[in-house]
GROMACS .gro file of C-alpha atoms in nm:
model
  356
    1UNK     CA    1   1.226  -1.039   2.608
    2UNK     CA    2   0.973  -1.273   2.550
    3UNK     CA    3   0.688  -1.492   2.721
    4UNK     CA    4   0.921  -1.728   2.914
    5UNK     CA    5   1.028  -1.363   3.076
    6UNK     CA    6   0.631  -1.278   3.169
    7UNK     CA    7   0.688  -1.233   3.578
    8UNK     CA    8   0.924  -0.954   3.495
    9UNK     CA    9   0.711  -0.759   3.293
   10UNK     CA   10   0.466  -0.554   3.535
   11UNK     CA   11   0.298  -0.237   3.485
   12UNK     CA   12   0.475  -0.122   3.835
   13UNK     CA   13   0.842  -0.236   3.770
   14UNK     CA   14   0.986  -0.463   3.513
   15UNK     CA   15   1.307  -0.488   3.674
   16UNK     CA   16   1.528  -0.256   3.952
   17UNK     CA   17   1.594   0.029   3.820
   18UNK     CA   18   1.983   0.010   3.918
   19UNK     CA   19   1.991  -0.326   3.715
   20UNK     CA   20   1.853  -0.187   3.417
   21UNK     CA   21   2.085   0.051   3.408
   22UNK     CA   22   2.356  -0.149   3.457
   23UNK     CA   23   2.256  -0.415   3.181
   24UNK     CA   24   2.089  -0.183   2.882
   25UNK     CA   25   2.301   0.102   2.903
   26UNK     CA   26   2.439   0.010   2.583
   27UNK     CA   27   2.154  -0.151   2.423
   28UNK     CA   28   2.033  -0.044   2.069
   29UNK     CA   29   1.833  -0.278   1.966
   30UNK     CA   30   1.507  -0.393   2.213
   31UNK     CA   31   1.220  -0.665   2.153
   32UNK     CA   32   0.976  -0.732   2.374
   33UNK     CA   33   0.703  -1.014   2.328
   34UNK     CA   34   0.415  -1.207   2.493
   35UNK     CA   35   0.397  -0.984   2.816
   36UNK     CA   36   0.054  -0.994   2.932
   37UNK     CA   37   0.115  -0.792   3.238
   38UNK     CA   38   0.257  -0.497   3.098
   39UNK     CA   39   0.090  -0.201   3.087
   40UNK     CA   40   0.375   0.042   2.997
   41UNK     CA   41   0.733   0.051   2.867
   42UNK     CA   42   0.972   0.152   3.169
   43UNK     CA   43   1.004   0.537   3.216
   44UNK     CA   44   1.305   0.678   2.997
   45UNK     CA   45   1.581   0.664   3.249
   46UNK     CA   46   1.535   0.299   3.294
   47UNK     CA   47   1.622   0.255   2.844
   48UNK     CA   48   1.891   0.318   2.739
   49UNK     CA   49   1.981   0.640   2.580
   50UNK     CA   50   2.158   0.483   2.239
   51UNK     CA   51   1.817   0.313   2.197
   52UNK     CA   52   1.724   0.294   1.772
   53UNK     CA   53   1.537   0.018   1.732
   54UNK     CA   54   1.222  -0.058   1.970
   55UNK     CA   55   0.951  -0.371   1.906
   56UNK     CA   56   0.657  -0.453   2.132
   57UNK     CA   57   0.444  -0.753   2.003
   58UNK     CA   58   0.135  -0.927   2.171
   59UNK     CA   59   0.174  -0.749   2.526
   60UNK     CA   60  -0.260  -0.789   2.582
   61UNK     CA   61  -0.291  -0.485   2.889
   62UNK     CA   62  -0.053  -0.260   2.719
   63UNK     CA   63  -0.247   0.052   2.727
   64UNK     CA   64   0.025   0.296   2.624
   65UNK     CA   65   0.430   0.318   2.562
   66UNK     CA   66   0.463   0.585   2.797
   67UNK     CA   67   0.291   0.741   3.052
   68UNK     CA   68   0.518   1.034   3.067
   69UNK     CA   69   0.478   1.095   2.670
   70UNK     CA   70   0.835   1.044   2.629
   71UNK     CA   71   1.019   0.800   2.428
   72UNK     CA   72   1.459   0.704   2.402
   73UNK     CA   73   1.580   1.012   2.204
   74UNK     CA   74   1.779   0.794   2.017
   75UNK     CA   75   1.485   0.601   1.889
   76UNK     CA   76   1.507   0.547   1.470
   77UNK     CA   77   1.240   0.242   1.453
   78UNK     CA   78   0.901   0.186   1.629
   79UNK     CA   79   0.723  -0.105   1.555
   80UNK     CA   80   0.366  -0.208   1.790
   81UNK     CA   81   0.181  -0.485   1.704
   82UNK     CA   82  -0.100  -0.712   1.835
   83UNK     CA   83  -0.179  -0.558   2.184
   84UNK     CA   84  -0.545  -0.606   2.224
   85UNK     CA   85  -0.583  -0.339   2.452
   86UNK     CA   86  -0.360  -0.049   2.281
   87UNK     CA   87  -0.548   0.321   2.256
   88UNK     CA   88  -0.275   0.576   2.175
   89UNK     CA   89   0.047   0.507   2.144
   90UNK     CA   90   0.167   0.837   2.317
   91UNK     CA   91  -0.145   1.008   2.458
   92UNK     CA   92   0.049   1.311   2.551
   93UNK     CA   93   0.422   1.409   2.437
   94UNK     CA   94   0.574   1.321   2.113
   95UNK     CA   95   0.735   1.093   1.884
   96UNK     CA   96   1.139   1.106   1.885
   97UNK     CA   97   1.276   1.392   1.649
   98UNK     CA   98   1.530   1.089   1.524
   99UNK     CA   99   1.230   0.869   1.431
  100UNK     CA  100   1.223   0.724   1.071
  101UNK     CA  101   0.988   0.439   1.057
  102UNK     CA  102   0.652   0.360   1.210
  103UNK     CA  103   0.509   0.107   1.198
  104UNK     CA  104   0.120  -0.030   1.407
  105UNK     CA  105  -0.030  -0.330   1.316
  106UNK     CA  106  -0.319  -0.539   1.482
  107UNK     CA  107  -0.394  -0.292   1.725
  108UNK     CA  108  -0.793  -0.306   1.753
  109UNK     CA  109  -0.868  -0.070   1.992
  110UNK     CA  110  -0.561   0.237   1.880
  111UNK     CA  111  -0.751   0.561   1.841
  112UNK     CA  112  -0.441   0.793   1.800
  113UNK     CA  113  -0.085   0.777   1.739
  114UNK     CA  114   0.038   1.117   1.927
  115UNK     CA  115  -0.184   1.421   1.890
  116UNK     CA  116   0.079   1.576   1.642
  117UNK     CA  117   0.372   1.509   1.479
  118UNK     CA  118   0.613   1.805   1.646
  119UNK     CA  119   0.986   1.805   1.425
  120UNK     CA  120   0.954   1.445   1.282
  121UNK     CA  121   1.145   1.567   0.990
  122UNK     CA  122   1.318   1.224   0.998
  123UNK     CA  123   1.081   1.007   0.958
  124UNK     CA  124   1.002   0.848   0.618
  125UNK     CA  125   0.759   0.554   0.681
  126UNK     CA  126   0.398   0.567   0.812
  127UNK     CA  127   0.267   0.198   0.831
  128UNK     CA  128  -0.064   0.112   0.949
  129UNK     CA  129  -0.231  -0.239   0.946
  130UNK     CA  130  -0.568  -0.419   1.138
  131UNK     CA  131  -0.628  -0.053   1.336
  132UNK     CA  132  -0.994  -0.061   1.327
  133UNK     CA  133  -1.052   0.196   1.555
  134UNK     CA  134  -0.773   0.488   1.415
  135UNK     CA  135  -0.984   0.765   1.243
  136UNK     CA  136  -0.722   0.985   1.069
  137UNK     CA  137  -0.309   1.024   1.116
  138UNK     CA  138  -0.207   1.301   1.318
  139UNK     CA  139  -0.189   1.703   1.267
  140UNK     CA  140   0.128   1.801   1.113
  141UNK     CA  141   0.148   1.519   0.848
  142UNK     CA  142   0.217   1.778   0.635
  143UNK     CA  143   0.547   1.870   0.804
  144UNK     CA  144   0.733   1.538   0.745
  145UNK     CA  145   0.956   1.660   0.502
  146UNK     CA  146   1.143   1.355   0.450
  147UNK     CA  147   0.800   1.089   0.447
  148UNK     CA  148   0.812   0.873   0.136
  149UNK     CA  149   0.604   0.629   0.205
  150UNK     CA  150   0.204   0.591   0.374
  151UNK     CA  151   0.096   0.273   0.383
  152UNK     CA  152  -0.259   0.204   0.524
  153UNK     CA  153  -0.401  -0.168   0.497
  154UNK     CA  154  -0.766  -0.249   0.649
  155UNK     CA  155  -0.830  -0.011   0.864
  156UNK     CA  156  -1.208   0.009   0.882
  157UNK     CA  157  -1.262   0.339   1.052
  158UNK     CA  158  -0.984   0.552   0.902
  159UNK     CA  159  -1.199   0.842   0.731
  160UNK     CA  160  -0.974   1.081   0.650
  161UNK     CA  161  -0.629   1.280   0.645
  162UNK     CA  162  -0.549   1.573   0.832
  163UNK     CA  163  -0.633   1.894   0.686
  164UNK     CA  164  -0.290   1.977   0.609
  165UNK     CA  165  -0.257   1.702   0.357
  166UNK     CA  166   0.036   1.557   0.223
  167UNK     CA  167   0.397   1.684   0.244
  168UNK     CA  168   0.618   1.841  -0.018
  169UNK     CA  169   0.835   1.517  -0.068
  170UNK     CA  170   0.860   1.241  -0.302
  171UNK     CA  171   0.568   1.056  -0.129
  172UNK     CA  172   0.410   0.715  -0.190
  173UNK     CA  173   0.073   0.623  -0.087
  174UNK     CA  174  -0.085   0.320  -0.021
  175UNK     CA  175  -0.472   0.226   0.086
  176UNK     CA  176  -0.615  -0.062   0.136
  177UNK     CA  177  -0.952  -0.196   0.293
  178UNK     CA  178  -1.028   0.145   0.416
  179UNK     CA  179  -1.429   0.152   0.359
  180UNK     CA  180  -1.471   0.465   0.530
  181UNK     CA  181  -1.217   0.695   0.340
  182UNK     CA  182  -1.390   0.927   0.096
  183UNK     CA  183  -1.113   1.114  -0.023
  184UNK     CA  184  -0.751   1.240  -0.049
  185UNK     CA  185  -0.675   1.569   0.117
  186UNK     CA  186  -0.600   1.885  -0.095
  187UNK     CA  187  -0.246   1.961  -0.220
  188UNK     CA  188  -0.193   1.625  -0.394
  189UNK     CA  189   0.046   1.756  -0.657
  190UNK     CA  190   0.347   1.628  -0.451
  191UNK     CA  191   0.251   1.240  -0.465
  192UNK     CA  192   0.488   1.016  -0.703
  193UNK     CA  193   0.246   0.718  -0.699
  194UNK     CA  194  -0.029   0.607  -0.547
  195UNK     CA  195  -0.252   0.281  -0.497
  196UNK     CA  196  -0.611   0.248  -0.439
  197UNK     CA  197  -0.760  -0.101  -0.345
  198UNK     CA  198  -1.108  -0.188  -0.164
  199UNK     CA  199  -1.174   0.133  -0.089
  200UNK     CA  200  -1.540   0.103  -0.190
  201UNK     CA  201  -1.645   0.507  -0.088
  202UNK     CA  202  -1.303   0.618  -0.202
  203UNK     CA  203  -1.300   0.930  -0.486
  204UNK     CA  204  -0.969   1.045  -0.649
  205UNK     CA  205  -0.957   1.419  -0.567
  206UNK     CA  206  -1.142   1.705  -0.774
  207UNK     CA  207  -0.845   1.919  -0.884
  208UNK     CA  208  -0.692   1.642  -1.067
  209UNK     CA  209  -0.403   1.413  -1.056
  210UNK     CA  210  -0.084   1.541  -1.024
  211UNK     CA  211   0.108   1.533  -1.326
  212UNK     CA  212   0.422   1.404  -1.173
  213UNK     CA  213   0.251   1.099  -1.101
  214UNK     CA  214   0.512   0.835  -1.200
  215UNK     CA  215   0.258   0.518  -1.100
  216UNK     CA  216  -0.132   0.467  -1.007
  217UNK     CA  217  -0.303   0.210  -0.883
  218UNK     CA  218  -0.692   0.227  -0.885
  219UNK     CA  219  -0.960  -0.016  -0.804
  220UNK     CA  220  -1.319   0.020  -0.877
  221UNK     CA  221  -1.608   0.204  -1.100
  222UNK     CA  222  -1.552   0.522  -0.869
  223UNK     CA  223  -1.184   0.572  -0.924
  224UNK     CA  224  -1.145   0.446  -1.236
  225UNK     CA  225  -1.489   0.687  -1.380
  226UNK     CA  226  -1.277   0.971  -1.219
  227UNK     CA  227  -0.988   0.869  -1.441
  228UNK     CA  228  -1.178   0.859  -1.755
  229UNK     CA  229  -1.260   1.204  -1.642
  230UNK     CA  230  -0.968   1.358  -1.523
  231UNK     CA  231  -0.783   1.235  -1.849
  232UNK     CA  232  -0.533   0.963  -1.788
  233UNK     CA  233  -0.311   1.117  -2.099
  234UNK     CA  234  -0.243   1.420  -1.938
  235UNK     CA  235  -0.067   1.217  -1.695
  236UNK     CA  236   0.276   1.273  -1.847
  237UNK     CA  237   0.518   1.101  -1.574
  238UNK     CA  238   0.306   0.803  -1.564
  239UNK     CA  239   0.531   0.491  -1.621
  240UNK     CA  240   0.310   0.236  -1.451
  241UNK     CA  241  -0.040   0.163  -1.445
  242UNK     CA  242  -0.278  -0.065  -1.321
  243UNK     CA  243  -0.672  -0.097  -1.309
  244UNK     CA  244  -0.894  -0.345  -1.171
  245UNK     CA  245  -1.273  -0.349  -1.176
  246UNK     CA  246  -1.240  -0.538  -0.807
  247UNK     CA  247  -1.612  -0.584  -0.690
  248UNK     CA  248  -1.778  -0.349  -0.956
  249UNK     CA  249  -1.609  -0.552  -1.266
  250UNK     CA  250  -1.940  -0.656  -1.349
  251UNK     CA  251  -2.104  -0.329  -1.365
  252UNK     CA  252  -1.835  -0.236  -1.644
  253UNK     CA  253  -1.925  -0.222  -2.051
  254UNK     CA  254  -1.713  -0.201  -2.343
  255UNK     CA  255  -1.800   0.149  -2.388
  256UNK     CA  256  -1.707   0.257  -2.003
  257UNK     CA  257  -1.315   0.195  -2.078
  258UNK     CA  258  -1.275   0.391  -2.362
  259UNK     CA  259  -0.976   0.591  -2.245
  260UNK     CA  260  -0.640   0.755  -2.410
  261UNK     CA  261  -0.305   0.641  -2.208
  262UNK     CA  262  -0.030   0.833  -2.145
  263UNK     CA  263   0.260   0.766  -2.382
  264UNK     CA  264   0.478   0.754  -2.098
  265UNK     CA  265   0.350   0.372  -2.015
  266UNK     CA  266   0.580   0.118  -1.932
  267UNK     CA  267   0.411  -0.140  -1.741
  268UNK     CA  268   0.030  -0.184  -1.767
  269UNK     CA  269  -0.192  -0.455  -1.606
  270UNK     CA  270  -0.569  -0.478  -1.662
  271UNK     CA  271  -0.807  -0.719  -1.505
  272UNK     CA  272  -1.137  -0.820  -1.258
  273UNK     CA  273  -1.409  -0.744  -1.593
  274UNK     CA  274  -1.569  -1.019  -1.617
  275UNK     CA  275  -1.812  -0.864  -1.852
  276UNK     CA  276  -1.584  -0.714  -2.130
  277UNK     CA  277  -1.490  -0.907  -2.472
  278UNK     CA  278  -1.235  -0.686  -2.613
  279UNK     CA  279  -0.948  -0.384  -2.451
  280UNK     CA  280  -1.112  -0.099  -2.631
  281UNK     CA  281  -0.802   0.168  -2.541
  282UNK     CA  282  -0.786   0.441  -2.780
  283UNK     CA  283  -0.420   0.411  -2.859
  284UNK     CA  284  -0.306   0.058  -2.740
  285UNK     CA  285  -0.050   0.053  -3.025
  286UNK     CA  286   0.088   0.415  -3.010
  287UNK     CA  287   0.277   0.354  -2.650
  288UNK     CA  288   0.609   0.351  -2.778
  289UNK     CA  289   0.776   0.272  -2.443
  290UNK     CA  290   0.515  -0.009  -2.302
  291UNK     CA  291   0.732  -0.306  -2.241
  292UNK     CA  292   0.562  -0.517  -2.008
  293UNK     CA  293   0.139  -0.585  -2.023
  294UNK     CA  294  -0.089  -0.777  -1.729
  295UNK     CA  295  -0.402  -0.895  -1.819
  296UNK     CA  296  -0.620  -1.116  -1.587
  297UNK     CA  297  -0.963  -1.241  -1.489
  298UNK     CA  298  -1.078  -1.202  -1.817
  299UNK     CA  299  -1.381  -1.459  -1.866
  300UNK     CA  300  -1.493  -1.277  -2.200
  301UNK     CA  301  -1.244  -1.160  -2.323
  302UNK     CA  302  -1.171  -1.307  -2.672
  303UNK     CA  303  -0.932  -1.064  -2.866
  304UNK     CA  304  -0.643  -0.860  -2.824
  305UNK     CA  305  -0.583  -0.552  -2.924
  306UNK     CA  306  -0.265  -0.415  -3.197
  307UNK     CA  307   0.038  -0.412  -2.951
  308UNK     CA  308   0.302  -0.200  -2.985
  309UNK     CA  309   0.640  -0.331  -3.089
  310UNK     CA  310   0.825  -0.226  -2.774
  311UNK     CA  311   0.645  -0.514  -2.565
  312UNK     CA  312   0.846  -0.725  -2.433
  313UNK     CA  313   0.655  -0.911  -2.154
  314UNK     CA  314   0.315  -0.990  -2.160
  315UNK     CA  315   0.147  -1.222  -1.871
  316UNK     CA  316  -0.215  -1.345  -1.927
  317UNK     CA  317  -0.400  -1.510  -1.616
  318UNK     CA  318  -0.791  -1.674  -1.633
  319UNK     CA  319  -0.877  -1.592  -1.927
  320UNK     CA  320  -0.968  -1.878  -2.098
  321UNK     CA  321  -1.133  -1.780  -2.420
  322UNK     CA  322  -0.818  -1.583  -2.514
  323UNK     CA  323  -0.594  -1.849  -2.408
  324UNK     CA  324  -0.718  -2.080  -2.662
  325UNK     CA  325  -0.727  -1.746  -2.957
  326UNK     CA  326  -0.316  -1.732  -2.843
  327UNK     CA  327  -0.242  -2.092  -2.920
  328UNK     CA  328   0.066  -2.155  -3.114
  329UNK     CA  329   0.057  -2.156  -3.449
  330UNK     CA  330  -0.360  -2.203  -3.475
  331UNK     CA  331  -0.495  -1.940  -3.222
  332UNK     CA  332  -0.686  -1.661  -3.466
  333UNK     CA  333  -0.453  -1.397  -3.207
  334UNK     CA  334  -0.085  -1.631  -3.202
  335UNK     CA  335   0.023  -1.353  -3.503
  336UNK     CA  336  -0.001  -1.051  -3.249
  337UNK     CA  337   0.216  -1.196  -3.002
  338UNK     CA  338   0.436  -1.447  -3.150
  339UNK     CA  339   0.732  -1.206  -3.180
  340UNK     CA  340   0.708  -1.125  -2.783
  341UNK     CA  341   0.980  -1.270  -2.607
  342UNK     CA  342   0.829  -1.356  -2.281
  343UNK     CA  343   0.485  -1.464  -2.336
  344UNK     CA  344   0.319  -1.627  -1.994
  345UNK     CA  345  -0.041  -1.778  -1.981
  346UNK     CA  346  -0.158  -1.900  -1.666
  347UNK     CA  347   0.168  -1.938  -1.545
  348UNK     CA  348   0.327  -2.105  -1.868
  349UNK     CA  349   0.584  -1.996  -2.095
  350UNK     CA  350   0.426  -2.031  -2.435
  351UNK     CA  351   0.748  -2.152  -2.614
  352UNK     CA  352   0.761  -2.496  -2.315
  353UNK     CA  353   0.680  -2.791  -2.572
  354UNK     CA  354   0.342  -3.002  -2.483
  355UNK     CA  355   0.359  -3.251  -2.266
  356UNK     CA  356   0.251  -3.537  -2.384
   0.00000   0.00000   0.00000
């Protein structure tokens, strides 16, 4: 359903109720766009009950989905985006029991989803983009047993999780633009990876990292201070790594990165220091399973340091003093890496001939 449909959607009655029926009955699968009338989805009776899959995109009065709190019981993916005028998605009632992705994007004005998640054991995907106005995710996070996946992208207002915290599963977490979050709720030690990005207020949490951590993300002098601190080494499921000075790069020295990695490192990417000549890691060569190494935005940097033998990748983007030390065959660094086999700088395999 789309714009060229507009005179049917109304807030009183999309269609006759008898028609519906007669036509959706069987429908799995609904998309509605450009509405600008609508206020609300059609009371359950008038969707059908095999329902799964349920999109509603730039509808401008939708207020709410339902005004009875009730969704199709059937109902396996949500996905709301870009109505203006959107403040809870369900302001009473709950989410379907069967639901397993959620996903709210460019809703301005959204303060809540549903007051609390009540036996959404199925869902596994929280995504949350452009909601300005949303403040926290509802009570009973904690109960989503299969959740593997948070992902929360510019929303300006979002402050902080329930007080429940995370679940007990496999979980993945994801933040991004949230200038209001301070930090992650207790009972942490569940999370398999998380990312941290633009987050400017944003702490990692006091008791530590969990040590199942398998990859981390981090972004800034805060979280990457409380890294130093917390001991990165003790990290011992860590596999992938990545740290990025972001908008406090400058404020970084030589001396503030002086940290041990876990052993466990297979993947590490580094960049965003404009400041910083040299990567002064304690134990850059004694990371016997690295194979692949990021470095970028790099203005300063000049050296690299002793890498281990099990690289096997190594990328290096704006970093221009260090791109003329790697030169083939005459850069003072073209020993340490010559033996990679995938070498990249600025987007070029080292081993293409000049062009002439």
């Amino acid at each position: 359903m789309d714009d060229n449909e507009e005179d049917t959607c109304s807030s009183s009655s999309m269609m006759n109720k008898e028609k519906v029926n007669a036509s959706t009955c069987h429908l799995e699968d609904l998309y509605i766009r450009g509405c600008p009338s609508l206020r609300c989805l059609p009371s359950i009776h008038q969707l059908s009950a095999s329902l799964t899959s349920l999109s509603v995109l730039n509808c401008s009065k939708l207020t709410t989905l339902s005004s009875t709190g009730h969704l199709p019981v059937a109902l396996k993916h949500l996905t709301v985006k870009s109505c203006s005028e959107l403040k809870a998605l369900l302001p009473k009632g709950q989410l379907p029991e069967t639901l397993e992705s959620l996903i709210i994007g460019y809703c301005q004005k959204v303060e809540s989803i549903v007051e609390k998640f009540h036996n959404n054991r199925a869902l596994c995907d929280i995504t949350v983009f452009k909601c300005q106005k949303l403040k926290s995710l509802p009570e009973g996070l904690e109960t989503l047993s299969s959740l593997r996946n948070i992902n929360m992208t510019s929303c300006q207002d979002f402050s902080s999780f329930p007080k429940g915290g995370f679940p007990d599963s496999n979980l993945t977490v994801y933040l991004y633009g949230c200038e209001k979050l301070e930090a992650l709720p207790s009972g942490i030690h569940t999370l398999s990876s998380l990312e941290i990005h633009n987050c400017p207020n944003m702490s990692l949490t006091e008791e530590g990292l969990p040590t199942k951590l398998a990859g981390l993300s981090t972004e800034g002098i805060k979280q990457y201070k409380a890294l130093m601190e917390g001991g990165s080494h003790n990290l011992t499921s860590l596999t992938y790594l990545y740290i990025s000075g972001g908008l406090d790069g400058e404020s970084f020295q030589d001396e503030d990165l002086r940290i041990t990695l876990p052993c466990t490192l297979t993947s590490l990417g580094i960049g965003k220091f404009p400041n910083l000549k040299y990567l002064p890691f304690k134990n850059f060569e004694d990371l016997p399973s690295l194979s692949c190494l990021r470095i970028f935005d790099f203005p300063e940097l000049t050296s690299l340091p002793i890498l281990p033998s099990s690289l096997l990748q190594l990328y290096i983007h704006r970093c221009p003093l260090l791109k003329e030390a790697c030169k083939s065959d005459k850069g003072k660094e073209w020993y340490k890496i010559a033996d990679i086999p995938c070498v990249e700088i600025d987007g070029k395999f080292i081993y293409e001939p000049e062009k002439l």
